Amino acid sequence: MQPNVQIIKDDNTARVHYSAPDLRWIEKYARLMDSRFLIPGTKIKFGVDPILSLFPVFGDLLTYIISGVMIYTMYNHGASRKVVIKMILNSTLDTVIGAIPIVGTVFDIFYRSNDRNVRLLKEYYFEGKHQGSGRGLLILIAIVAIALVSLVIFGIWKLMEAIF
């Protein structure tokens, strides 16, 4: 898919201006979700994501849906399949670990998946990185998933043998 967006880099302000309104809102929402606020007395930034993760299931599901909408919009504006796969991995990791009480909230503060996804998009457009279909990445994910499922099944099997 050919990108249907023009990106203009403004060297004076070190900001990126998108000609498509859809991509401007993505950068704003990514910042709101991940790095809009500052913890007083520190340089640690956080957004709405860690706050929403304080609400079990609902908060993490909501942030995953918001991330999904942003990823879908980036894909519709020409992001490569490989970039989209990496973005989905970022958001999924953020959601899965973010669902763990307390640890997940701290993880959300420091991982910032939406900011990472915007950075991936900029690398794709400006530096020509992350080109391709992402087939190798999908194969790697499948192998790791099969290995993890196999380990879990093996662990359950051994646990059952020990109990019975």
mmCIF file of N, CA, C and O in Angstrom, residues 142-156:
data_model
loop_
_atom_site.group_PDB
_atom_site.id
_atom_site.type_symbol
_atom_site.label_atom_id
_atom_site.label_comp_id
_atom_site.label_asym_id
_atom_site.label_seq_id
_atom_site.Cartn_x
_atom_site.Cartn_y
_atom_site.Cartn_z
ATOM 1 N N ALA A 142 4.891 -16.898 16.037
ATOM 2 C CA ALA A 142 4.223 -18.206 16.068
ATOM 3 C C ALA A 142 5.085 -19.239 16.782
ATOM 4 O O ALA A 142 4.583 -20.023 17.593
ATOM 5 N N ILE A 143 6.392 -19.247 16.497
ATOM 6 C CA ILE A 143 7.300 -20.208 17.145
ATOM 7 C C ILE A 143 7.345 -19.968 18.646
ATOM 8 O O ILE A 143 7.259 -20.913 19.442
ATOM 9 N N VAL A 144 7.466 -18.700 19.051
ATOM 10 C CA VAL A 144 7.506 -18.383 20.487
ATOM 11 C C VAL A 144 6.178 -18.758 21.148
ATOM 12 O O VAL A 144 6.175 -19.332 22.242
ATOM 13 N N ALA A 145 5.060 -18.467 20.488
ATOM 14 C CA ALA A 145 3.750 -18.808 21.055
ATOM 15 C C ALA A 145 3.593 -20.311 21.213
ATOM 16 O O ALA A 145 3.116 -20.787 22.255
ATOM 17 N N ILE A 146 4.005 -21.071 20.204
ATOM 18 C CA ILE A 146 3.923 -22.538 20.284
ATOM 19 C C ILE A 146 4.814 -23.057 21.405
ATOM 20 O O ILE A 146 4.412 -23.945 22.165
ATOM 21 N N ALA A 147 6.011 -22.491 21.541
ATOM 22 C CA ALA A 147 6.916 -22.907 22.615
ATOM 23 C C ALA A 147 6.320 -22.604 23.986
ATOM 24 O O ALA A 147 6.375 -23.443 24.895
ATOM 25 N N LEU A 148 5.731 -21.421 24.144
ATOM 26 C CA LEU A 148 5.126 -21.064 25.434
ATOM 27 C C LEU A 148 3.938 -21.960 25.769
ATOM 28 O O LEU A 148 3.808 -22.429 26.898
ATOM 29 N N VAL A 149 3.083 -22.206 24.793
ATOM 30 C CA VAL A 149 1.935 -23.083 25.022
ATOM 31 C C VAL A 149 2.415 -24.494 25.366
ATOM 32 O O VAL A 149 1.884 -25.139 26.276
ATOM 33 N N SER A 150 3.445 -24.960 24.670
ATOM 34 C CA SER A 150 4.003 -26.288 24.955
ATOM 35 C C SER A 150 4.553 -26.357 26.377
ATOM 36 O O SER A 150 4.346 -27.354 27.081
ATOM 37 N N LEU A 151 5.260 -25.312 26.796
ATOM 38 C CA LEU A 151 5.787 -25.274 28.167
ATOM 39 C C LEU A 151 4.674 -25.276 29.201
ATOM 40 O O LEU A 151 4.773 -25.953 30.228
ATOM 41 N N VAL A 152 3.630 -24.521 28.945
ATOM 42 C CA VAL A 152 2.499 -24.490 29.880
ATOM 43 C C VAL A 152 1.842 -25.861 29.957
ATOM 44 O O VAL A 152 1.552 -26.364 31.052
ATOM 45 N N ILE A 153 1.612 -26.487 28.813
ATOM 46 C CA ILE A 153 1.002 -27.824 28.795
ATOM 47 C C ILE A 153 1.900 -28.831 29.507
ATOM 48 O O ILE A 153 1.427 -29.646 30.314
ATOM 49 N N PHE A 154 3.207 -28.765 29.248
ATOM 50 C CA PHE A 154 4.158 -29.659 29.919
ATOM 51 C C PHE A 154 4.134 -29.426 31.430
ATOM 52 O O PHE A 154 4.131 -30.378 32.214
ATOM 53 N N GLY A 155 4.107 -28.160 31.841
ATOM 54 C CA GLY A 155 4.060 -27.839 33.272
ATOM 55 C C GLY A 155 2.795 -28.360 33.933
ATOM 56 O O GLY A 155 2.839 -28.911 35.033
ATOM 57 N N ILE A 156 1.665 -28.205 33.258
ATOM 58 C CA ILE A 156 0.407 -28.715 33.798
ATOM 59 C C ILE A 156 0.441 -30.241 33.877
ATOM 60 O O ILE A 156 -0.004 -30.832 34.867
#
